[in-house]
XYZ file of C-alpha atoms in Angstrom:
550
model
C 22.745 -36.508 36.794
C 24.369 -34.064 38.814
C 23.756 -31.142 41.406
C 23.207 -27.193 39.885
C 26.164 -25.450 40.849
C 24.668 -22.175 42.132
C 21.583 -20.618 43.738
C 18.325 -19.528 41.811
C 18.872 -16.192 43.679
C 22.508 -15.818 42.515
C 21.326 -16.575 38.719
C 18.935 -13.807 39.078
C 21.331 -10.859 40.009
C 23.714 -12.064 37.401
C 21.104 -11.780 34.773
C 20.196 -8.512 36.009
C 23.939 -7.138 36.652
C 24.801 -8.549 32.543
C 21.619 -7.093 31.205
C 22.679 -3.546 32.347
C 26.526 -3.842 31.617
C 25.844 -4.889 27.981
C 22.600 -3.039 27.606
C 23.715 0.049 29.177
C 27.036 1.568 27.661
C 28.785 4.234 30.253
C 27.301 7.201 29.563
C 30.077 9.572 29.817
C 30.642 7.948 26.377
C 29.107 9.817 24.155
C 27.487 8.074 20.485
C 27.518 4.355 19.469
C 30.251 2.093 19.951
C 29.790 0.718 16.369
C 31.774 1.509 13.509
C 29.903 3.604 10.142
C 30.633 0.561 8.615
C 28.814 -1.619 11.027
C 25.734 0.416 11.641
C 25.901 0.771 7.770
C 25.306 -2.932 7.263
C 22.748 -2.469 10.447
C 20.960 -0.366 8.212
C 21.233 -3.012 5.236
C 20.027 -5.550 7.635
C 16.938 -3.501 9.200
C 15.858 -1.986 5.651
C 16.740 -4.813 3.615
C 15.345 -4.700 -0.378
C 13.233 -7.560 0.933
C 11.496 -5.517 3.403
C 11.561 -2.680 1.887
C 9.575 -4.481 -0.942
C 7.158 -6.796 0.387
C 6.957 -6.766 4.483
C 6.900 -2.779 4.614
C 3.684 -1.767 3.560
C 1.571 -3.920 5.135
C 2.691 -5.762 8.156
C 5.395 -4.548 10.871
C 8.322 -6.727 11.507
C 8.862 -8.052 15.179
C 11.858 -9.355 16.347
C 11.663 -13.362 16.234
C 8.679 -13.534 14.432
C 8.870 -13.708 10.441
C 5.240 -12.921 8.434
C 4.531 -12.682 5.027
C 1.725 -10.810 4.075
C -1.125 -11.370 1.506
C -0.046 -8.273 -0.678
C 3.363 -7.772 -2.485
C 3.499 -4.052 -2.731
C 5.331 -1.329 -4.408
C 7.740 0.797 -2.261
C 8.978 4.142 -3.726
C 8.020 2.952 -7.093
C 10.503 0.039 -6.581
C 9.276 -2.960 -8.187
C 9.551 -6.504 -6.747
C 8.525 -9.766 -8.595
C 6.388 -11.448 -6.151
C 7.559 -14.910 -7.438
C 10.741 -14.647 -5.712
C 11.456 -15.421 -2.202
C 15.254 -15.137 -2.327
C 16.388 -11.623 -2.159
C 20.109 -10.783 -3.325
C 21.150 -9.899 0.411
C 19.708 -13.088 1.726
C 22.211 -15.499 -0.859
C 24.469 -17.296 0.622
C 25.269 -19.460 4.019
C 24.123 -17.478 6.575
C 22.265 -18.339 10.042
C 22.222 -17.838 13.705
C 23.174 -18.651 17.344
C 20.585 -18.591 19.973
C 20.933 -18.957 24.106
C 18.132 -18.531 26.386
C 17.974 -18.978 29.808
C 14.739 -19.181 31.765
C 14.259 -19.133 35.245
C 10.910 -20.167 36.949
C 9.424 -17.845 39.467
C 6.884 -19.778 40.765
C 6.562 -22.875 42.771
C 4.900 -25.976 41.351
C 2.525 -28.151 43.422
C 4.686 -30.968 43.039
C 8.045 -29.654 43.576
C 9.607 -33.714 41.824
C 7.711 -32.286 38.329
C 9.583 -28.698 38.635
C 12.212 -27.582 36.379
C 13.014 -24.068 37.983
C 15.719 -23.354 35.395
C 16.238 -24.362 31.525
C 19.619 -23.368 29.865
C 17.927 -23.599 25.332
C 20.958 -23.298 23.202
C 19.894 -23.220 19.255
C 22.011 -23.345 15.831
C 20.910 -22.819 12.536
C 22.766 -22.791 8.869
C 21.568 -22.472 6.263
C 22.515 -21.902 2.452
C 20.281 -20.010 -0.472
C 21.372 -19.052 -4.147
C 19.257 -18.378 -7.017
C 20.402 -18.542 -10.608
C 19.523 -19.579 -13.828
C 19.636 -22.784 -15.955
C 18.679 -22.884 -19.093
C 17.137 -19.773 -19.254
C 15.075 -20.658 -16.419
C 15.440 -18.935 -13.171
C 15.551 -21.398 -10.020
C 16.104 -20.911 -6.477
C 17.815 -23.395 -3.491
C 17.454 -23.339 0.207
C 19.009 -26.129 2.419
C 19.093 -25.561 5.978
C 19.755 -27.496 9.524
C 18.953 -27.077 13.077
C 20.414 -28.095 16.447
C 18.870 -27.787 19.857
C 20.281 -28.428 23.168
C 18.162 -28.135 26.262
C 19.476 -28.267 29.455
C 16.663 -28.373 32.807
C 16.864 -29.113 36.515
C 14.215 -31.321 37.940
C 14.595 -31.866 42.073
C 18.252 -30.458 41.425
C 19.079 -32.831 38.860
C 20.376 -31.922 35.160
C 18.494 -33.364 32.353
C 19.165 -32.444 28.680
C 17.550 -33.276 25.163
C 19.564 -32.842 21.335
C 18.254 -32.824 18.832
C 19.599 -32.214 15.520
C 17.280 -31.809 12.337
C 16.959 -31.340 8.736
C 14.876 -28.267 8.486
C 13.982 -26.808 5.062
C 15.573 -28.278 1.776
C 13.800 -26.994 -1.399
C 14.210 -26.196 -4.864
C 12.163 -23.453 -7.238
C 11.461 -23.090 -10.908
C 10.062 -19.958 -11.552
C 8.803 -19.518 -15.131
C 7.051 -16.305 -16.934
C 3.345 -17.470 -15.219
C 4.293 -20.492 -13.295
C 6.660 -21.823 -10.237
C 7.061 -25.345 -9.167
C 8.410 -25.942 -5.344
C 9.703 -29.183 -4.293
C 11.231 -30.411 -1.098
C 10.965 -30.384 2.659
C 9.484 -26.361 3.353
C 7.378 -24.341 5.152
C 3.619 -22.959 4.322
C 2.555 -19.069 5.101
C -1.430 -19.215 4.430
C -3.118 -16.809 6.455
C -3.449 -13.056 7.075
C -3.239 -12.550 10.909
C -0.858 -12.275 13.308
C -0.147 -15.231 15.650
C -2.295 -18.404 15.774
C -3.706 -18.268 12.127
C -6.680 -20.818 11.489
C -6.320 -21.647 8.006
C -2.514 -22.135 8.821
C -1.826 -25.822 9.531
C -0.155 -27.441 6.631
C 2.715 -28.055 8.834
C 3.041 -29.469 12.085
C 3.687 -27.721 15.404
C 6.864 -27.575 17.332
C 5.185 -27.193 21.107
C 7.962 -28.056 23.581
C 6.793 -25.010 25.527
C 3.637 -25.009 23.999
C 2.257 -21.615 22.451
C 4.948 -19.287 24.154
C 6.889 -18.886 20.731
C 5.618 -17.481 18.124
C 3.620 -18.720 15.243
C 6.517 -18.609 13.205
C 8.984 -20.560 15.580
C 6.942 -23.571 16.238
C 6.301 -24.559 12.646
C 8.020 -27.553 11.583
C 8.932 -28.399 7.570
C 7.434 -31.094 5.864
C 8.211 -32.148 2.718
C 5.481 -31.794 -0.379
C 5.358 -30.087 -3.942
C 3.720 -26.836 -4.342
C 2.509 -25.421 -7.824
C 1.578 -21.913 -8.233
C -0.052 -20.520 -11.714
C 0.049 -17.007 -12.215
C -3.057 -16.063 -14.074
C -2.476 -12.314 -13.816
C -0.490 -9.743 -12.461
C -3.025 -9.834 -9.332
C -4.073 -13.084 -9.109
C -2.343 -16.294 -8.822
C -3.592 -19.975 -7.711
C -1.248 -22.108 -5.268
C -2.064 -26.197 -5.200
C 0.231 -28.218 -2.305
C 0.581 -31.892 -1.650
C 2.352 -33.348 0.808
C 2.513 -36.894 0.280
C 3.908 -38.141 4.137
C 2.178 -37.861 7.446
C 4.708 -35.948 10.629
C 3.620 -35.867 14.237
C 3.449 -32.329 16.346
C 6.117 -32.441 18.889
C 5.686 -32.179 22.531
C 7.979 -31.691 25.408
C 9.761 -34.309 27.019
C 8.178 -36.092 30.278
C 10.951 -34.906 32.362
C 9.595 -31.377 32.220
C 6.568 -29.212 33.697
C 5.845 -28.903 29.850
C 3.560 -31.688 29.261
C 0.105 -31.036 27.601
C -3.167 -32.173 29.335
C -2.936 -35.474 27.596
C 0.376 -35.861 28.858
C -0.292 -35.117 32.174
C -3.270 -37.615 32.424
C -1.136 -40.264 31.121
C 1.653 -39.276 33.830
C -1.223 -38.664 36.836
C -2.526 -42.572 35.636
C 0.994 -44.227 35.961
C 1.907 -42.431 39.303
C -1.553 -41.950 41.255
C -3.457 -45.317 40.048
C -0.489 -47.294 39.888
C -1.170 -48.470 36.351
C 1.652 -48.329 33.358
C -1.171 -47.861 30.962
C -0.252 -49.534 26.949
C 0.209 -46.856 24.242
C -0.868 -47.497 20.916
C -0.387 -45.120 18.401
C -2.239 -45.167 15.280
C -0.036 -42.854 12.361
C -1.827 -42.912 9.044
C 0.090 -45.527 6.257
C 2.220 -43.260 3.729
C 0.340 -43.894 0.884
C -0.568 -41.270 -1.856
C -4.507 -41.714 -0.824
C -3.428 -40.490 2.637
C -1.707 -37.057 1.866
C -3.096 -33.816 2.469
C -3.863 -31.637 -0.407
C -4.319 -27.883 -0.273
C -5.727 -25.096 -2.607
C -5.271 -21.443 -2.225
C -6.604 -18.214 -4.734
C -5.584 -15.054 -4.237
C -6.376 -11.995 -5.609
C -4.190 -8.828 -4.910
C -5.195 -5.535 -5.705
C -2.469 -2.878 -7.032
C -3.260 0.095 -4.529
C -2.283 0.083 -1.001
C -5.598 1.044 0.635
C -7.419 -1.470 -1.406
C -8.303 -5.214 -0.252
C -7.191 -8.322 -0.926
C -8.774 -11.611 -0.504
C -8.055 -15.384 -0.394
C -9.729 -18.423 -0.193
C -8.513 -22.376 0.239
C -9.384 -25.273 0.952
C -7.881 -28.210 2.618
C -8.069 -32.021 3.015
C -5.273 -33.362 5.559
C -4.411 -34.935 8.830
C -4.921 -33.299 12.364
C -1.617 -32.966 13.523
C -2.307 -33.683 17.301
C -3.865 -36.413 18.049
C -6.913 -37.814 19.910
C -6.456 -39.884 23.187
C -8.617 -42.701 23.696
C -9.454 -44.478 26.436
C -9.866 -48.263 26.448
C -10.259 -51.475 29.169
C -10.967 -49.249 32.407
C -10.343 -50.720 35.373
C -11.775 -49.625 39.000
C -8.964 -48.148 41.329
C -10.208 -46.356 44.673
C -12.871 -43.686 43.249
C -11.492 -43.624 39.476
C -11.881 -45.442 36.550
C -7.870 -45.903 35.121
C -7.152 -46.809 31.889
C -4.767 -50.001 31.110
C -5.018 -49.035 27.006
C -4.360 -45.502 25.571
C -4.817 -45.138 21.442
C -3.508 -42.158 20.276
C -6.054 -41.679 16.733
C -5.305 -39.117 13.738
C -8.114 -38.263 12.206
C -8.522 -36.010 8.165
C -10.603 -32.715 8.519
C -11.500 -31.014 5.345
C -11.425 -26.943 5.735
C -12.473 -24.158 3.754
C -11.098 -20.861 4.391
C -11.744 -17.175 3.548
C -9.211 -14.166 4.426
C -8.836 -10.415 3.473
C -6.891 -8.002 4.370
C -6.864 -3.885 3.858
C -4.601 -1.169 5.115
C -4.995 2.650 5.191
C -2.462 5.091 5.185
C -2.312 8.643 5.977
C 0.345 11.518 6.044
C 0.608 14.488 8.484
C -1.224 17.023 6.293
C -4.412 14.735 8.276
C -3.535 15.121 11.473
C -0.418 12.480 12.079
C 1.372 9.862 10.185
C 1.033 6.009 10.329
C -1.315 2.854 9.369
C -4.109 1.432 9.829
C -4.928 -2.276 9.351
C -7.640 -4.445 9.080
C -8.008 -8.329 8.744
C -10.416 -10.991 8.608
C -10.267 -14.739 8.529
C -12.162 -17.501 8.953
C -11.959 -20.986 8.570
C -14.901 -23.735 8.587
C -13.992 -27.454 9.222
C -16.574 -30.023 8.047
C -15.543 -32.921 9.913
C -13.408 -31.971 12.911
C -12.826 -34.751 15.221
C -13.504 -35.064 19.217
C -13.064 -37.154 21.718
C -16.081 -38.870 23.071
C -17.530 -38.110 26.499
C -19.267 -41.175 26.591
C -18.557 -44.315 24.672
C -22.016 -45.330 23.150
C -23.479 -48.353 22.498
C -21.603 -48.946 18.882
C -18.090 -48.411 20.812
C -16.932 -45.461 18.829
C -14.302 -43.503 20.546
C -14.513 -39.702 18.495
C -17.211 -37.643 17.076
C -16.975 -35.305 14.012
C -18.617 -32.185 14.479
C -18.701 -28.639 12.043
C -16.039 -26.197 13.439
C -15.565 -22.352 13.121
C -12.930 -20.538 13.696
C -13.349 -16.490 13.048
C -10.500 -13.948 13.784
C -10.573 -10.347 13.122
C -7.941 -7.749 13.717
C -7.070 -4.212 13.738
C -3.633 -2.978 14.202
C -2.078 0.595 14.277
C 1.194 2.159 13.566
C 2.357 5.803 14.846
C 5.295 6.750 12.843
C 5.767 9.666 15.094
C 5.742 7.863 18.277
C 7.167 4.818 16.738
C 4.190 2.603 18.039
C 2.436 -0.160 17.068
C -0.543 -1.825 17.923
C -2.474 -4.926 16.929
C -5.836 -5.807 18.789
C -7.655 -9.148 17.631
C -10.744 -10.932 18.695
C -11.380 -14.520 18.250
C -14.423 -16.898 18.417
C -14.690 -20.483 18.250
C -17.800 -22.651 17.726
C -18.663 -26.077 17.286
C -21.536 -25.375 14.942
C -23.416 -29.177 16.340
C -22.546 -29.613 19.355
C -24.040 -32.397 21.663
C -23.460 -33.317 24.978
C -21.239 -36.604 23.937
C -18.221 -33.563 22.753
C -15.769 -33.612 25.506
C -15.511 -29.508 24.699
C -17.460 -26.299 25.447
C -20.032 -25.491 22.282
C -18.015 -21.920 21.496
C -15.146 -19.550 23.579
C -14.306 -16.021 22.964
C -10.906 -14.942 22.819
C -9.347 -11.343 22.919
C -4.917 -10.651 21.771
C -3.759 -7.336 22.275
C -0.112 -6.939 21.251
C 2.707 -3.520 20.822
C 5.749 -2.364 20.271
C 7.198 0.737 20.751
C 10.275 2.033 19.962
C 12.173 3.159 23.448
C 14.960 5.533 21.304
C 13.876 9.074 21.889
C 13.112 8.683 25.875
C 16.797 6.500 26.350
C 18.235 8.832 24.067
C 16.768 12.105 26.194
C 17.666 10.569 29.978
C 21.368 9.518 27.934
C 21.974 13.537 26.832
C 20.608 14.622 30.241
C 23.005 12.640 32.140
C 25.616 13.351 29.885
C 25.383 16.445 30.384
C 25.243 16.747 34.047
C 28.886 14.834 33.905
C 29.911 17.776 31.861
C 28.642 19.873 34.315
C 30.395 18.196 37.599
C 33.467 18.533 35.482
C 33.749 21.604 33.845
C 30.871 23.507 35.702
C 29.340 24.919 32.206
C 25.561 24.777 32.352
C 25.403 25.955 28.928
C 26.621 23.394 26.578
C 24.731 20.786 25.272
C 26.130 17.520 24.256
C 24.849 15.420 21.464
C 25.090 11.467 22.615
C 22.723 9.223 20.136
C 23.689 5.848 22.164
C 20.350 4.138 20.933
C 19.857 4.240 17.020
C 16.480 3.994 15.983
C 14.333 0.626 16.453
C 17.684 -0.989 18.488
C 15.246 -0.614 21.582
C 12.021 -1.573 22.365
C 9.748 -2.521 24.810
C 7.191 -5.464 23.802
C 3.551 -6.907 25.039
C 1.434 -9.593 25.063
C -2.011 -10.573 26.879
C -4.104 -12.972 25.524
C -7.481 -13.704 27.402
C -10.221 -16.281 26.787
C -13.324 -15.003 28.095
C -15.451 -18.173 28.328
C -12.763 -20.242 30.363
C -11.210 -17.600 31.778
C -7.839 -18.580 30.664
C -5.285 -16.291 29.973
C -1.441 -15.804 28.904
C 1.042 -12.587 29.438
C 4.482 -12.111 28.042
C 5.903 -8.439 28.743
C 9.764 -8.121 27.116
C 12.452 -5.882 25.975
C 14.458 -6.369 22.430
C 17.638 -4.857 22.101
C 19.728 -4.354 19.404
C 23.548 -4.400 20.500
C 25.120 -4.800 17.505
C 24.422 -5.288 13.423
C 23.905 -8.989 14.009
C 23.516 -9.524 18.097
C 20.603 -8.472 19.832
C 19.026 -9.152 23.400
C 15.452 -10.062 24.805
C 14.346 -9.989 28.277
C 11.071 -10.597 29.703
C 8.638 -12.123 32.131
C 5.910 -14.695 30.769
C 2.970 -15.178 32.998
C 0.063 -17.959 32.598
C -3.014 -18.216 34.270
C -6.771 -19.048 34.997
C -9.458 -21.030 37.053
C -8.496 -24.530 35.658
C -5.175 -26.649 35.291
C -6.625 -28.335 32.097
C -7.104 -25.253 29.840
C -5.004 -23.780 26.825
C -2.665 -21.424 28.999
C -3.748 -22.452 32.323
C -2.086 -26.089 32.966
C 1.210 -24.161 32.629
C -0.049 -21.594 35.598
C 3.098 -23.031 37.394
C 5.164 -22.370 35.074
C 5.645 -18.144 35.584
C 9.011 -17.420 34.268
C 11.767 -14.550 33.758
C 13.802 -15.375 30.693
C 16.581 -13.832 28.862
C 17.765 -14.547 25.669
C 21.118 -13.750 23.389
C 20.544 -14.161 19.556
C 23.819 -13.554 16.846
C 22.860 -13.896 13.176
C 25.539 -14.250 10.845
């Protein structure tokens, strides 16, 4: 352990001085820096065939965030085979380089717990091909991940590596059936962010729900089967034979969950090193999770589709028990934690609809709408009170309802996605340790900064011309922001029955073909430490983040 060598306030104008050297080309400089060539293969990146063909026309792309839709579409009368999920750009070795730096901008209560800054640096490769044997066509992806993560606590450095095995698959892809087998990743769902009938892999949550959906997921290895039964309907079965833990953040950092933190508040306040038993479920065949999804998708683009699944697995994060209390001032401290993972069997429904219209109405753009729910039979609790019997969780039916509208202005190059959420235990007693039902609202956009940086870049572009030549008259053309290389990005999610709420305002810039920039503020709060967003209210931060892909 060693000392940070500067000042929080130093970090901060650096950040601020490099964001507007590299963001902010001099202006007397008139167009983009860029070769043709390079903002040629820009374009090829931005507007791949893969877009083009199946994100397109019916979900907007956000930077960091990958989402594959229900429908595979036609674009331009361009056909795509929806069995496919290697496109001919994406073959290869390819991957990226990541560095973020976050900077916390408000105090903790217990300034020992703090990390005020975290240095993430992130690597991935990876390596696809598709090609045919024996007159079959298959598909490979291999790919690995390293993370380095580099905090302060009381001035001291701490870091955690980790290198991983992330996806390794292979695909057989016959005239109505595919096989999948390996270590991959499941997309089930139709909404953006947290999706409920989403969970067949585990959860990545080292600073918790702040990245997205997409981020957190980690691979897990199964078999997947999908039958084609007609050009608009297929069925998808999954099994994944081994059990993986969630991660969490380290107990060095202001990261830790609730259960965490209790575990932390009982070793430090009552002066008790309480014994951790974890109970992970034996790898046997009986004990893997088995999923089943139907889908049918209709042809036109402002019909709807629909899915259904159902699901018999593990809960990822598991319950913490309580056990052999003992009396210490006021509070009862536990010498015995079990950590318990309990099955849940779901059933989930999902559709999804989009309308289009042209100017000749009044405007260009899209209209969305989505629906999903998902109903868990058995989904397990901790107990308020132990009764007489000792058990330690309770199984109670869950609901989980989301529905969504989102809206895209081609003209003003926004988008906007507005979702409402409820949540119900459908039995609830007073022995659940957990409200009967919450509310939650997620408003999200984008929009596209080009024309106004483009507008003050030509104004002051044009005054320089004028202080130099004194001609009022000519008008210079400067283009220093393409389209979509800027844009300005937010995020408020708000529980109304806990009054719990999260905030993430951020810029994305594009300063190259394969570099591009965010910057942002992420802001948690609410009237508890022990909620979803709330037991990170500390934890306010300005980040900024550096991403090449290659």
């Amino acid at each position: 352990m060693f000392r940070y060598p500067f000042r929080p306030d130093r970090l901060i104008i650096i950040i601020i001085f490099a964001f507007f050297i590299l963001a902010l080309p001099p202006i007397a400089e008139a167009g983009f820096n860029d070769s043709p060539d390079a903002y040629k293969a820009a374009e090829v990146d931005l507007e791949s065939a893969y877009w083009q063909k199946v994100y397109r026309s019916r979900e907007e792309k956000w930077p960091r965030e990958e989402y594959k839709p229900l429908g595979y579409k036609k674009i331009d009368d361009v056909p795509f085979d929806p069995r496919f999920e290697i496109e001919d750009l994406d073959q290869g070795i390819h991957g990226f380089m990541e560095t973020e730096i976050d900077y916390d901008i408000q105090k903790f209560e217990n300034w020992f717990r703090e990390s005020t800054k975290t240095v993430l640096n992130r690597v991935r490769l990876e390596y696809s091909k598709r090609t045919v044997i024996d007159d079959v066509d298959v598909e490979f992806l291999g790919s690995v991940d390293g993370r380095t993560n580099i905090y302060d606590v009381n001035y001291s450095l701490y870091r955690d590596n980790r290198f991983d095995l992330r996806e390794l698959w292979a695909k057989w892809l016959l005239t109505d059936f595919s096989f999948k087998f390996g270590r991959q990743i499941f997309n089930w769902g139709v909404v953006k962010g947290d999706r409920p009938s989403d969970f067949l892999n585990p959860q990545d949550y080292y600073k918790w729900l702040v990245p997205p959906h997409e981020d957190r997921k980690i691979p897990v290895w199964g078999v997947s089967a999908r039958m084609y039964l007609n050009p608009t309907n297929d069925l998808e079965l999954a099994w994944l034979p081994f059990y993986e833990n969630s991660r969490k953040a380290s107990n060095n950092t202001d990261w830790l969950t609730e259960n965490q933190r209790k575990v932390e508040y009982w070793r430090t306040q009552g002066k008790v090193n309480p014994v951790i038993q974890e109970i992970t479920p034996d790898e046997e065949v009986k004990n893997g999770t088995v999923a089943l999804r139907y889908r049918s998708i209709t042809p036109e683009e402002n019909d709807t589709d629909f899915y259904m699944s159902f699901i018999t697995g593990w809960e990822y994060d598991p319950l913490l028990v309580k056990g052999d209390l003992i009396r210490v001032g006021s509070e009862d401290i536990p010498t015995r934690i079990r950590l318990l993972h309990e099955r849940r069997k779901s059933l989930a429904f999902g559709w999804e609809t989009a309308y289009f219209y042209d100017k000749e109405q009044g405007g260009s753009g899209k209209l969305g709408l989505r629906g999903e729910s998902c109903i868990t039979f058995d989904k397990p609790f901790a107990r308020r009170y132990i009764n007489s019997t000792g058990e330690d969780i309770v199984k109670k039916i869950y609901l989980e309802s989301v529905t969504e509208i989102d809206h895209s202005f081609d003209e003003e190059s926004l988008y906007m996605n507005l979702q409402m959420r409820f949540d119900a235990i459908l039995d609830h007693d007073e022995f659940v340790d957990r409200v009967d039902s919450t509310i939650r609202v997620r408003y999200q956009f984008s929009h596209d900064l080009t024309s106004l940086m483009n507008s003050l870049n030509r104004y002051s572009a044009e005054t320089m011309h004028w202080l130099k030549t004194g001609d009022l008259k000519k008008e210079v053309s400067t283009s220093m922001f393409k389209p979509g290389r800027l844009n300005l990005n937010g995020l408020f999610d708000y529980d109304f029955t806990l009054n719990d709420y999260f905030t993430r305002f951020w810029l994305w810039y594009q300063m190259s073909s394969s570099l591009h920039m965010e910057t942002g503020i992420n802001s948690f709060g609410g009237n508890s430490k022990v909620e979803r967003y709330s037991q990170f209210d500390d934890n306010d931060e300005f980040f900024l983040s550096l991403k090449y892909g290659f």
